Amino acid sequence: MKIKAAVVNTKGGPFVFEEIDLADPKDDELLVKVVASGICHTDEFGRQGGINQKFPAVFGHEGAGIIEKVGSEVKNFQVGDHVVFSYGYCGNCAACRSGKPFYCDHYNEINFGGTAADGKSRLSKNGEDIAMFFAQSSFATHSVINNRSAIKVDKDVNLEIAAPLGCGIQTGAGTITNIIKSSINSTIAVFGMGAVGLSAIMAANMEHCKEIIAIGGNSKSLELAKELGATHTINRKEVDDIVKSIHEIVPGGVDYCIDTSGFGPMIEKAIKASSFNGSIFVLGSSGIIDSFNIGEDILMNMRTLRGTCEGECIAQVYIPEIIRMYKEGRFPIDKIITVYDFEDIEQAFKDSHDGKVIKPVIRISK
Ligand SMILES: [Zn+2]
Ligand SMILES: [Zn+2]
């Protein structure tokens, strides 16, 4: 079928609205009318070349919409169901078979390889392939996705609010609830007050962490962090020594540091701000750090430094949980979302880059 998509034709290029072709869903796939899509920094990472990114490409990996067609082997979805999209995984490797799809052997090729899990793109123009993103490409009026990556949500849930749950929000919140499994007495510092960082703050608040320290460079976002549950805020532009400031709040350092800034020097501070036997989680693409000492900073302090994606969430389990908590007023995702019309996608990216908005969401259809 013909669809309208925001196509990026060259590395770093603009979004161009084009009519392109979308293949019919295969036996295990769904055709979904996209209602809304969140914008995540990973979309910009892809637009700027990402991991061997192919062009032309249609980005977007926080889609949500309404099912219009169901493949013949799909039993758990029907036409008219409302769904949120999440990351792709193969469903067959040892990790997927062990109930850990976030460790899928094929995670990078499925989500960044430009095709669906079978190695073929569902998008084309004049017979030439267009690269997919996260096997969904949600900056378009329609998307074909594998049913494994769809999460059914109640029809009374606003899809503009639910769309970003499929990546950014579950990444931040899931790190707290699924990986740290923090207790009432934990102390946490979150670096970077974008959607991922603020989602981590909301989850830490829900888990009743003892001290929740928000570190960022935007006073408005830090105020919001406080509203969402941070016990302390540190404006990196106003203090000389972030590590010292954290140690003043929690002598000896915090149990867990979460970096969402994706900025090497900030990760170095996170390492030094964590306690003896503390853990540092890296959630953003982070460049190079050249001035920390593995012997002193990691070994002698028995710290753990690890990268993690998607909050290690099984999206089908976790997203309905977040929606329930949102409905109960305990996880106010709407406070971080700004909705833009599809035509204003370029502006939404710019506002996100400039720190004017935290989580832009594109409204694609009603
Ligand atoms: Zn797998
Ligand atoms: Zn993302």
Tab-separated table of C-alpha atoms and ligand atoms in Angstrom:
chain	number	residue	atom	x	y	z
A	1	MET	CA	0.000	0.000	0.000
A	2	LYS	CA	0.987	3.629	-0.388
A	3	ILE	CA	1.829	5.454	2.845
A	4	LYS	CA	3.119	8.896	3.790
A	5	ALA	CA	6.424	8.843	5.642
A	6	ALA	CA	9.038	11.311	6.894
A	7	VAL	CA	12.006	10.015	4.885
A	8	VAL	CA	15.634	10.919	5.580
A	9	ASN	CA	17.492	10.482	2.308
A	10	THR	CA	21.059	11.194	3.346
A	11	LYS	CA	23.152	11.068	6.509
A	12	GLY	CA	22.237	14.100	8.641
A	13	GLY	CA	19.636	15.180	6.072
A	14	PRO	CA	16.197	16.705	6.692
A	15	PHE	CA	12.888	14.887	6.971
A	16	VAL	CA	11.104	14.854	3.613
A	17	PHE	CA	7.460	13.816	3.410
A	18	GLU	CA	7.169	11.254	0.653
A	19	GLU	CA	4.674	8.724	-0.598
A	20	ILE	CA	6.355	5.332	-0.334
A	21	ASP	CA	5.323	1.674	-0.519
A	22	LEU	CA	4.666	-0.519	2.507
A	23	ALA	CA	4.568	-4.301	1.986
A	24	ASP	CA	1.638	-6.412	3.194
A	25	PRO	CA	2.098	-7.940	6.643
A	26	LYS	CA	3.546	-11.460	6.624
A	27	ASP	CA	1.952	-14.338	8.571
A	28	ASP	CA	3.358	-13.243	11.953
A	29	GLU	CA	3.024	-9.500	11.380
A	30	LEU	CA	0.524	-6.691	11.889
A	31	LEU	CA	-0.382	-3.709	9.751
A	32	VAL	CA	-0.917	-0.783	12.097
A	33	LYS	CA	-2.261	2.698	11.431
A	34	VAL	CA	0.203	4.823	13.380
A	35	VAL	CA	-1.590	7.319	15.644
A	36	ALA	CA	1.463	8.742	17.421
A	37	SER	CA	5.189	8.252	17.770
A	38	GLY	CA	7.603	9.445	20.377
A	39	ILE	CA	10.918	10.951	19.330
A	40	CYS	CA	13.926	9.423	21.067
A	41	HIS	CA	17.558	10.551	20.921
A	42	THR	CA	18.328	7.264	19.190
A	43	ASP	CA	16.336	8.507	16.178
A	44	GLU	CA	18.733	11.446	15.921
A	45	PHE	CA	21.675	9.084	16.483
A	46	GLY	CA	20.426	7.093	13.478
A	47	ARG	CA	19.831	10.193	11.354
A	48	GLN	CA	23.435	11.237	11.985
A	49	GLY	CA	24.734	7.872	10.752
A	50	GLY	CA	24.223	5.694	13.857
A	51	ILE	CA	25.527	2.149	13.619
A	52	ASN	CA	26.285	1.725	9.897
A	53	GLN	CA	22.917	3.371	9.178
A	54	LYS	CA	21.648	2.890	5.631
A	55	PHE	CA	19.847	5.662	3.737
A	56	PRO	CA	17.206	6.496	2.666
A	57	ALA	CA	15.596	5.583	5.965
A	58	VAL	CA	12.400	6.050	7.908
A	59	PHE	CA	13.132	6.505	11.609
A	60	GLY	CA	10.754	6.342	14.555
A	61	HIS	CA	10.770	3.561	17.147
A	62	GLU	CA	8.199	4.615	19.721
A	63	GLY	CA	5.068	4.060	17.662
A	64	ALA	CA	1.518	3.453	18.833
A	65	GLY	CA	-1.566	2.862	16.762
A	66	ILE	CA	-4.560	0.795	15.743
A	67	ILE	CA	-4.316	-2.594	14.018
A	68	GLU	CA	-5.773	-2.658	10.502
A	69	LYS	CA	-4.662	-6.111	9.330
A	70	VAL	CA	-3.468	-9.254	11.128
A	71	GLY	CA	-1.168	-11.934	9.644
A	72	SER	CA	-2.623	-15.457	9.324
A	73	GLU	CA	-0.545	-16.948	12.174
A	74	VAL	CA	-1.226	-14.170	14.692
A	75	LYS	CA	-3.611	-15.362	17.380
A	76	ASN	CA	-3.283	-12.757	20.117
A	77	PHE	CA	-4.338	-9.596	18.243
A	78	GLN	CA	-7.398	-8.491	16.316
A	79	VAL	CA	-8.203	-5.719	13.878
A	80	GLY	CA	-9.084	-2.612	15.914
A	81	ASP	CA	-6.786	-3.427	18.855
A	82	HIS	CA	-4.743	-0.499	20.161
A	83	VAL	CA	-1.038	-1.275	20.411
A	84	VAL	CA	2.243	0.291	21.508
A	85	PHE	CA	5.376	-0.812	19.615
A	86	SER	CA	8.626	-1.809	21.275
A	87	TYR	CA	12.050	-3.115	20.283
A	88	GLY	CA	12.552	-6.044	17.931
A	89	TYR	CA	13.991	-9.447	18.833
A	90	CYS	CA	14.257	-12.769	17.029
A	91	GLY	CA	12.213	-14.970	19.340
A	92	ASN	CA	14.417	-18.008	18.579
A	93	CYS	CA	17.878	-17.540	20.116
A	94	ALA	CA	18.854	-18.850	23.552
A	95	ALA	CA	18.288	-15.462	25.195
A	96	CYS	CA	14.841	-15.023	23.632
A	97	ARG	CA	13.952	-18.629	24.527
A	98	SER	CA	15.075	-17.934	28.109
A	99	GLY	CA	12.608	-15.073	28.443
A	100	LYS	CA	15.280	-12.390	28.008
A	101	PRO	CA	14.513	-10.825	24.609
A	102	PHE	CA	16.484	-7.692	25.582
A	103	TYR	CA	19.625	-9.876	25.346
A	104	CYS	CA	18.604	-11.242	21.923
A	105	ASP	CA	21.656	-12.394	19.929
A	106	HIS	CA	20.278	-10.427	16.981
A	107	TYR	CA	19.234	-7.283	18.891
A	108	ASN	CA	21.546	-4.910	17.012
A	109	GLU	CA	20.906	-6.297	13.527
A	110	ILE	CA	17.122	-6.332	14.004
A	111	ASN	CA	16.879	-2.859	15.538
A	112	PHE	CA	19.661	-1.080	13.660
A	113	GLY	CA	20.133	-3.236	10.540
A	114	GLY	CA	17.512	-1.452	8.427
A	115	THR	CA	15.213	-4.450	7.903
A	116	ALA	CA	12.623	-6.600	9.640
A	117	ALA	CA	13.886	-9.716	11.472
A	118	ASP	CA	13.930	-11.738	8.212
A	119	GLY	CA	16.551	-9.406	6.732
A	120	LYS	CA	14.147	-7.717	4.293
A	121	SER	CA	12.753	-4.206	4.475
A	122	ARG	CA	8.996	-3.679	4.292
A	123	LEU	CA	9.525	-0.162	2.903
A	124	SER	CA	10.419	0.838	-0.656
A	125	LYS	CA	10.050	3.521	-3.288
A	126	ASN	CA	10.108	2.853	-7.029
A	127	GLY	CA	11.258	-0.677	-6.223
A	128	GLU	CA	14.282	0.489	-4.183
A	129	ASP	CA	14.477	-0.504	-0.513
A	130	ILE	CA	14.170	2.098	2.209
A	131	ALA	CA	15.842	1.249	5.525
A	132	MET	CA	13.613	0.503	8.504
A	133	PHE	CA	14.469	1.465	12.078
A	134	PHE	CA	13.886	-0.842	15.084
A	135	ALA	CA	11.894	-2.980	12.605
A	136	GLN	CA	9.008	-0.508	12.863
A	137	SER	CA	9.746	2.940	11.275
A	138	SER	CA	6.944	4.759	13.040
A	139	PHE	CA	7.417	8.221	11.465
A	140	ALA	CA	4.837	7.166	8.897
A	141	THR	CA	1.079	6.842	8.562
A	142	HIS	CA	1.303	3.049	8.700
A	143	SER	CA	3.771	0.472	9.903
A	144	VAL	CA	4.169	-3.284	9.515
A	145	ILE	CA	5.548	-4.805	12.708
A	146	ASN	CA	6.112	-8.289	14.037
A	147	ASN	CA	3.429	-9.227	16.578
A	148	ARG	CA	6.263	-9.965	19.050
A	149	SER	CA	6.967	-6.222	19.220
A	150	ALA	CA	3.375	-5.127	19.817
A	151	ILE	CA	1.838	-4.531	23.240
A	152	LYS	CA	-1.941	-4.393	23.490
A	153	VAL	CA	-3.255	-1.467	25.540
A	154	ASP	CA	-6.775	-0.542	26.656
A	155	LYS	CA	-8.706	1.604	24.210
A	156	ASP	CA	-9.207	4.336	26.804
A	157	VAL	CA	-5.443	4.971	26.942
A	158	ASN	CA	-4.356	8.080	25.018
A	159	LEU	CA	-1.903	6.740	22.426
A	160	GLU	CA	-0.028	10.056	22.371
A	161	ILE	CA	0.853	9.414	26.019
A	162	ALA	CA	1.475	5.689	25.567
A	163	ALA	CA	3.717	5.882	22.458
A	164	PRO	CA	7.010	6.742	24.228
A	165	LEU	CA	6.609	3.873	26.671
A	166	GLY	CA	8.059	1.520	24.048
A	167	CYS	CA	11.608	2.856	24.383
A	168	GLY	CA	12.675	5.954	26.337
A	169	ILE	CA	10.384	5.663	29.308
A	170	GLN	CA	10.811	1.923	29.856
A	171	THR	CA	14.582	2.388	29.499
A	172	GLY	CA	14.780	4.800	32.440
A	173	ALA	CA	12.095	3.282	34.628
A	174	GLY	CA	13.018	-0.329	33.864
A	175	THR	CA	16.612	0.220	34.961
A	176	ILE	CA	15.277	0.963	38.436
A	177	THR	CA	12.534	-1.632	38.686
A	178	ASN	CA	13.994	-4.520	36.685
A	179	ILE	CA	17.743	-4.254	37.132
A	180	ILE	CA	18.443	-2.409	40.371
A	181	LYS	CA	15.255	-3.647	42.043
A	182	SER	CA	16.028	-0.907	44.492
A	183	SER	CA	14.974	-1.049	48.089
A	184	ILE	CA	13.652	1.590	50.448
A	185	ASN	CA	17.181	2.295	51.674
A	186	SER	CA	18.891	2.735	48.308
A	187	THR	CA	20.607	5.935	47.267
A	188	ILE	CA	20.565	6.832	43.573
A	189	ALA	CA	22.031	9.577	41.394
A	190	VAL	CA	20.617	10.092	37.911
A	191	PHE	CA	22.744	12.012	35.394
A	192	GLY	CA	20.885	13.752	32.565
A	193	MET	CA	17.328	15.054	32.905
A	194	GLY	CA	15.830	14.052	29.568
A	195	ALA	CA	12.924	11.631	29.246
A	196	VAL	CA	15.047	8.618	30.237
A	197	GLY	CA	16.507	10.347	33.315
A	198	LEU	CA	13.169	11.702	34.491
A	199	SER	CA	11.563	8.289	34.007
A	200	ALA	CA	14.272	6.823	36.231
A	201	ILE	CA	13.462	9.507	38.836
A	202	MET	CA	9.736	8.656	38.710
A	203	ALA	CA	10.498	4.955	39.150
A	204	ALA	CA	12.964	5.597	42.004
A	205	ASN	CA	10.283	7.640	43.715
A	206	MET	CA	7.765	4.843	43.254
A	207	GLU	CA	10.281	2.397	44.745
A	208	HIS	CA	10.738	4.689	47.772
A	209	CYS	CA	14.494	5.115	47.376
A	210	LYS	CA	16.015	6.959	50.312
A	211	GLU	CA	17.928	9.633	48.393
A	212	ILE	CA	17.259	10.426	44.732
A	213	ILE	CA	19.750	12.921	43.320
A	214	ALA	CA	19.010	14.509	39.939
A	215	ILE	CA	21.949	15.986	38.013
A	216	GLY	CA	21.315	18.139	34.952
A	217	GLY	CA	22.077	21.438	33.259
A	218	ASN	CA	18.570	22.786	32.708
A	219	SER	CA	16.932	24.433	35.722
A	220	LYS	CA	13.404	23.795	34.394
A	221	SER	CA	14.053	20.063	34.027
A	222	LEU	CA	15.598	19.964	37.497
A	223	GLU	CA	12.502	21.615	38.961
A	224	LEU	CA	10.402	18.984	37.237
A	225	ALA	CA	12.715	16.280	38.619
A	226	LYS	CA	11.962	17.560	42.115
A	227	GLU	CA	8.233	17.501	41.391
A	228	LEU	CA	8.574	13.912	40.146
A	229	GLY	CA	10.367	12.722	43.268
A	230	ALA	CA	14.021	13.802	43.330
A	231	THR	CA	15.094	14.497	46.907
A	232	HIS	CA	18.032	16.663	45.744
A	233	THR	CA	18.981	18.404	42.507
A	234	ILE	CA	22.407	19.482	41.293
A	235	ASN	CA	22.741	21.943	38.420
A	236	ARG	CA	26.023	20.986	36.762
A	237	LYS	CA	26.381	24.563	35.486
A	238	GLU	CA	26.241	25.970	39.012
A	239	VAL	CA	28.584	23.685	40.939
A	240	ASP	CA	32.346	23.278	40.539
A	241	ASP	CA	32.536	19.685	41.617
A	242	ILE	CA	29.562	17.388	41.033
A	243	VAL	CA	31.247	14.442	42.743
A	244	LYS	CA	31.867	16.476	45.885
A	245	SER	CA	28.275	17.744	45.871
A	246	ILE	CA	26.975	14.163	45.695
A	247	HIS	CA	29.309	13.044	48.497
A	248	GLU	CA	28.026	15.915	50.638
A	249	ILE	CA	24.485	14.562	50.269
A	250	VAL	CA	25.458	10.898	50.675
A	251	PRO	CA	28.815	10.517	52.464
A	252	GLY	CA	30.818	7.746	50.810
A	253	GLY	CA	28.834	7.947	47.573
A	254	VAL	CA	25.561	6.602	46.243
A	255	ASP	CA	24.660	2.953	45.778
A	256	TYR	CA	23.641	3.416	42.139
A	257	CYS	CA	24.522	5.926	39.461
A	258	ILE	CA	22.536	5.999	36.246
A	259	ASP	CA	23.956	7.930	33.309
A	260	THR	CA	21.470	9.003	30.677
A	261	SER	CA	23.573	11.911	29.399
A	262	GLY	CA	25.654	9.790	27.040
A	263	PHE	CA	28.575	12.111	27.772
A	264	GLY	CA	31.916	10.527	28.649
A	265	PRO	CA	33.115	13.072	31.240
A	266	MET	CA	29.755	12.781	33.028
A	267	ILE	CA	30.115	9.003	33.222
A	268	GLU	CA	33.531	9.500	34.783
A	269	LYS	CA	31.860	11.614	37.477
A	270	ALA	CA	29.191	8.948	37.950
A	271	ILE	CA	31.910	6.352	38.569
A	272	LYS	CA	33.640	8.531	41.150
A	273	ALA	CA	30.334	9.505	42.817
A	274	SER	CA	29.328	5.925	43.482
A	275	SER	CA	29.971	4.117	46.735
A	276	PHE	CA	32.333	1.291	47.559
A	277	ASN	CA	30.768	-1.713	45.802
A	278	GLY	CA	28.428	0.674	43.986
A	279	SER	CA	27.074	0.198	40.471
A	280	ILE	CA	27.097	2.537	37.497
A	281	PHE	CA	24.653	1.978	34.641
A	282	VAL	CA	25.281	3.525	31.241
A	283	LEU	CA	22.075	4.044	29.280
A	284	GLY	CA	23.246	6.437	26.543
A	285	SER	CA	25.799	6.177	23.772
A	286	SER	CA	28.793	7.550	25.538
A	287	GLY	CA	31.975	8.192	23.574
A	288	ILE	CA	35.384	7.923	25.166
A	289	ILE	CA	36.560	8.397	28.737
A	290	ASP	CA	40.304	8.699	29.120
A	291	SER	CA	40.833	9.796	32.661
A	292	PHE	CA	39.590	7.181	35.020
A	293	ASN	CA	41.742	4.556	36.559
A	294	ILE	CA	40.337	1.051	36.369
A	295	GLY	CA	42.501	-0.125	39.275
A	296	GLU	CA	41.514	2.660	41.616
A	297	ASP	CA	38.036	3.561	40.387
A	298	ILE	CA	36.666	0.105	39.586
A	299	LEU	CA	38.769	-2.695	41.133
A	300	MET	CA	39.804	-1.203	44.469
A	301	ASN	CA	36.295	0.108	45.014
A	302	MET	CA	34.734	-3.142	43.799
A	303	ARG	CA	32.383	-1.200	41.578
A	304	THR	CA	30.356	-2.484	38.649
A	305	LEU	CA	30.159	-0.490	35.422
A	306	ARG	CA	27.658	-1.833	32.921
A	307	GLY	CA	25.684	-0.854	29.855
A	308	THR	CA	22.037	-1.715	29.559
A	309	CYS	CA	19.286	-1.220	26.964
A	310	GLU	CA	15.501	-0.833	27.174
A	311	GLY	CA	15.523	-1.166	30.980
A	312	GLU	CA	15.787	-4.911	30.309
A	313	CYS	CA	12.028	-4.886	30.055
A	314	ILE	CA	9.724	-7.495	28.663
A	315	ALA	CA	7.604	-4.771	27.147
A	316	GLN	CA	4.411	-6.870	27.102
A	317	VAL	CA	4.653	-7.194	30.879
A	318	TYR	CA	6.129	-3.848	31.854
A	319	ILE	CA	4.227	-1.363	29.672
A	320	PRO	CA	0.760	-2.367	30.963
A	321	GLU	CA	2.221	-1.961	34.482
A	322	ILE	CA	3.406	1.585	33.756
A	323	ILE	CA	0.016	2.427	32.243
A	324	ARG	CA	-1.710	1.149	35.366
A	325	MET	CA	0.541	3.320	37.539
A	326	TYR	CA	-0.035	6.284	35.234
A	327	LYS	CA	-3.802	5.842	35.621
A	328	GLU	CA	-3.354	5.730	39.407
A	329	GLY	CA	-1.430	9.014	39.258
A	330	ARG	CA	1.812	7.416	40.437
A	331	PHE	CA	3.728	7.704	37.172
A	332	PRO	CA	2.781	11.058	35.582
A	333	ILE	CA	4.333	10.561	32.130
A	334	ASP	CA	2.139	13.312	30.676
A	335	LYS	CA	4.255	15.880	32.540
A	336	ILE	CA	7.262	15.222	30.302
A	337	ILE	CA	5.425	14.992	26.937
A	338	THR	CA	4.885	17.722	24.315
A	339	VAL	CA	2.765	16.807	21.284
A	340	TYR	CA	3.549	18.084	17.766
A	341	ASP	CA	1.736	17.612	14.459
A	342	PHE	CA	3.443	15.234	12.017
A	343	GLU	CA	4.258	18.161	9.715
A	344	ASP	CA	6.281	19.765	12.509
A	345	ILE	CA	8.624	16.799	13.032
A	346	GLU	CA	11.715	18.847	12.171
A	347	GLN	CA	10.758	21.482	14.753
A	348	ALA	CA	10.147	18.754	17.336
A	349	PHE	CA	13.674	17.403	16.800
A	350	LYS	CA	15.104	20.905	17.052
A	351	ASP	CA	13.208	21.717	20.262
A	352	SER	CA	14.349	18.422	21.771
A	353	HIS	CA	17.957	19.120	20.777
A	354	ASP	CA	17.739	22.646	22.216
A	355	GLY	CA	16.374	21.343	25.520
A	356	LYS	CA	13.071	23.210	25.095
A	357	VAL	CA	11.007	20.055	25.439
A	358	ILE	CA	11.706	16.772	27.177
A	359	LYS	CA	9.796	14.138	25.241
A	360	PRO	CA	8.318	15.241	21.921
A	361	VAL	CA	5.574	13.054	20.537
A	362	ILE	CA	4.389	13.323	16.933
A	363	ARG	CA	0.637	13.129	16.305
A	364	ILE	CA	0.300	11.252	13.032
A	365	SER	CA	-3.431	10.549	12.822
A	366	LYS	CA	-6.513	10.805	15.000
B	1	ZN	ZN	16.706	-13.599	19.934
B	2	ZN	ZN	14.779	4.967	21.891
